[in-house]
Amino acid sequence: TNYKQQLRERISSIVNQCPSTVHLAPSGMAAIYAALRCVRRRLCSKSPVVVYGFPYLDTLKMCGRRELSSGGVEFFGHGNSSDL
């Protein structure tokens, strides 16, 4: 659709990327899920997922699912320098 392409082009101009690299998701959780799957495909799936800071509860639950993160999840909920 034309409005989706216009949105991709606008976002790509802000982040200096090609419009074809901009992924539009129907919701925030769909975007988080897509990002998690992309990272897990590119990196070793045996490594734990790290959640830093205070996430939306379902984000933490999704990151802990075995089929998405066989290495488990490490949660650093304070999001401060001691968590680093």
PDB file of C-alpha atoms in Angstrom:
ATOM      1  CA  THR A   1       0.000   0.000   0.000  1.00  0.00           C
ATOM      2  CA  ASN A   2       1.134   3.502  -0.734  1.00  0.00           C
ATOM      3  CA  TYR A   3       0.877   4.810   2.847  1.00  0.00           C
ATOM      4  CA  LYS A   4       3.036   1.915   4.123  1.00  0.00           C
ATOM      5  CA  GLN A   5       5.710   2.690   1.550  1.00  0.00           C
ATOM      6  CA  GLN A   6       5.595   6.377   2.485  1.00  0.00           C
ATOM      7  CA  LEU A   7       6.017   5.460   6.152  1.00  0.00           C
ATOM      8  CA  ARG A   8       8.969   3.166   5.345  1.00  0.00           C
ATOM      9  CA  GLU A   9      10.592   5.932   3.316  1.00  0.00           C
ATOM     10  CA  ARG A  10      10.113   8.487   6.095  1.00  0.00           C
ATOM     11  CA  ILE A  11      11.549   6.160   8.761  1.00  0.00           C
ATOM     12  CA  SER A  12      14.434   5.151   6.501  1.00  0.00           C
ATOM     13  CA  SER A  13      15.323   8.800   5.889  1.00  0.00           C
ATOM     14  CA  ILE A  14      15.486   9.426   9.647  1.00  0.00           C
ATOM     15  CA  VAL A  15      17.736   6.425  10.380  1.00  0.00           C
ATOM     16  CA  ASN A  16      19.731   6.635   7.109  1.00  0.00           C
ATOM     17  CA  GLN A  17      18.765   3.155   5.913  1.00  0.00           C
ATOM     18  CA  CYS A  18      17.285   1.742   2.738  1.00  0.00           C
ATOM     19  CA  PRO A  19      13.454   1.611   2.865  1.00  0.00           C
ATOM     20  CA  SER A  20      13.562  -2.140   2.170  1.00  0.00           C
ATOM     21  CA  THR A  21      15.289  -2.669   5.538  1.00  0.00           C
ATOM     22  CA  VAL A  22      12.441  -1.043   7.484  1.00  0.00           C
ATOM     23  CA  HIS A  23      10.036  -3.619   8.944  1.00  0.00           C
ATOM     24  CA  LEU A  24       6.544  -2.492   9.906  1.00  0.00           C
ATOM     25  CA  ALA A  25       4.719  -4.609  12.492  1.00  0.00           C
ATOM     26  CA  PRO A  26       1.012  -4.496  13.359  1.00  0.00           C
ATOM     27  CA  SER A  27       1.699  -4.132  17.115  1.00  0.00           C
ATOM     28  CA  GLY A  28       4.486  -3.590  19.619  1.00  0.00           C
ATOM     29  CA  MET A  29       4.491  -7.246  20.681  1.00  0.00           C
ATOM     30  CA  ALA A  30       4.670  -8.360  17.039  1.00  0.00           C
ATOM     31  CA  ALA A  31       7.690  -6.087  16.579  1.00  0.00           C
ATOM     32  CA  ILE A  32       9.393  -7.488  19.686  1.00  0.00           C
ATOM     33  CA  TYR A  33       8.680 -11.050  18.556  1.00  0.00           C
ATOM     34  CA  ALA A  34      10.071 -10.367  15.066  1.00  0.00           C
ATOM     35  CA  ALA A  35      13.207  -8.764  16.516  1.00  0.00           C
ATOM     36  CA  LEU A  36      13.757 -11.682  18.906  1.00  0.00           C
ATOM     37  CA  ARG A  37      13.353 -14.247  16.116  1.00  0.00           C
ATOM     38  CA  CYS A  38      15.750 -12.331  13.884  1.00  0.00           C
ATOM     39  CA  VAL A  39      18.425 -12.156  16.573  1.00  0.00           C
ATOM     40  CA  ARG A  40      17.993 -15.822  17.491  1.00  0.00           C
ATOM     41  CA  ARG A  41      18.409 -16.854  13.827  1.00  0.00           C
ATOM     42  CA  ARG A  42      21.618 -14.879  13.475  1.00  0.00           C
ATOM     43  CA  LEU A  43      23.189 -15.781  16.814  1.00  0.00           C
ATOM     44  CA  CYS A  44      23.649 -19.029  18.659  1.00  0.00           C
ATOM     45  CA  SER A  45      20.279 -20.091  20.029  1.00  0.00           C
ATOM     46  CA  LYS A  46      21.988 -21.752  23.024  1.00  0.00           C
ATOM     47  CA  SER A  47      22.958 -18.362  24.435  1.00  0.00           C
ATOM     48  CA  PRO A  48      20.646 -16.704  26.945  1.00  0.00           C
ATOM     49  CA  VAL A  49      18.555 -13.688  26.020  1.00  0.00           C
ATOM     50  CA  VAL A  50      19.378 -10.612  28.105  1.00  0.00           C
ATOM     51  CA  VAL A  51      16.545  -8.282  29.114  1.00  0.00           C
ATOM     52  CA  TYR A  52      17.884  -5.009  30.489  1.00  0.00           C
ATOM     53  CA  GLY A  53      15.656  -2.530  32.267  1.00  0.00           C
ATOM     54  CA  PHE A  54      11.957  -2.767  32.986  1.00  0.00           C
ATOM     55  CA  PRO A  55      10.166  -4.581  30.140  1.00  0.00           C
ATOM     56  CA  TYR A  56       6.520  -5.070  29.417  1.00  0.00           C
ATOM     57  CA  LEU A  57       5.622  -8.305  31.259  1.00  0.00           C
ATOM     58  CA  ASP A  58       4.770 -10.261  28.103  1.00  0.00           C
ATOM     59  CA  THR A  59       8.171  -9.345  26.639  1.00  0.00           C
ATOM     60  CA  LEU A  60       9.916 -11.067  29.521  1.00  0.00           C
ATOM     61  CA  LYS A  61       7.609 -14.091  29.228  1.00  0.00           C
ATOM     62  CA  MET A  62       8.208 -14.343  25.486  1.00  0.00           C
ATOM     63  CA  CYS A  63      11.980 -14.126  25.890  1.00  0.00           C
ATOM     64  CA  GLY A  64      11.824 -16.994  28.369  1.00  0.00           C
ATOM     65  CA  ARG A  65       9.990 -19.379  26.013  1.00  0.00           C
ATOM     66  CA  ARG A  66      12.140 -22.434  25.249  1.00  0.00           C
ATOM     67  CA  GLU A  67      11.306 -22.501  21.536  1.00  0.00           C
ATOM     68  CA  LEU A  68      12.601 -18.925  21.186  1.00  0.00           C
ATOM     69  CA  SER A  69      15.427 -19.019  23.703  1.00  0.00           C
ATOM     70  CA  SER A  70      16.762 -22.446  24.594  1.00  0.00           C
ATOM     71  CA  GLY A  71      19.536 -20.723  26.581  1.00  0.00           C
ATOM     72  CA  GLY A  72      17.042 -19.127  28.968  1.00  0.00           C
ATOM     73  CA  VAL A  73      16.731 -15.484  29.906  1.00  0.00           C
ATOM     74  CA  GLU A  74      18.877 -13.218  32.089  1.00  0.00           C
ATOM     75  CA  PHE A  75      16.862 -10.363  33.581  1.00  0.00           C
ATOM     76  CA  PHE A  76      18.538  -7.180  34.800  1.00  0.00           C
ATOM     77  CA  GLY A  77      15.491  -5.291  35.970  1.00  0.00           C
ATOM     78  CA  HIS A  78      17.021  -2.207  37.538  1.00  0.00           C
ATOM     79  CA  GLY A  79      18.578  -1.031  34.296  1.00  0.00           C
ATOM     80  CA  ASN A  80      21.372   0.775  36.112  1.00  0.00           C
ATOM     81  CA  SER A  81      25.175   0.722  36.060  1.00  0.00           C
ATOM     82  CA  SER A  82      25.413  -2.123  38.588  1.00  0.00           C
ATOM     83  CA  ASP A  83      23.281  -4.278  36.244  1.00  0.00           C
ATOM     84  CA  LEU A  84      25.836  -3.739  33.498  1.00  0.00           C
TER      85      LEU A  84
END
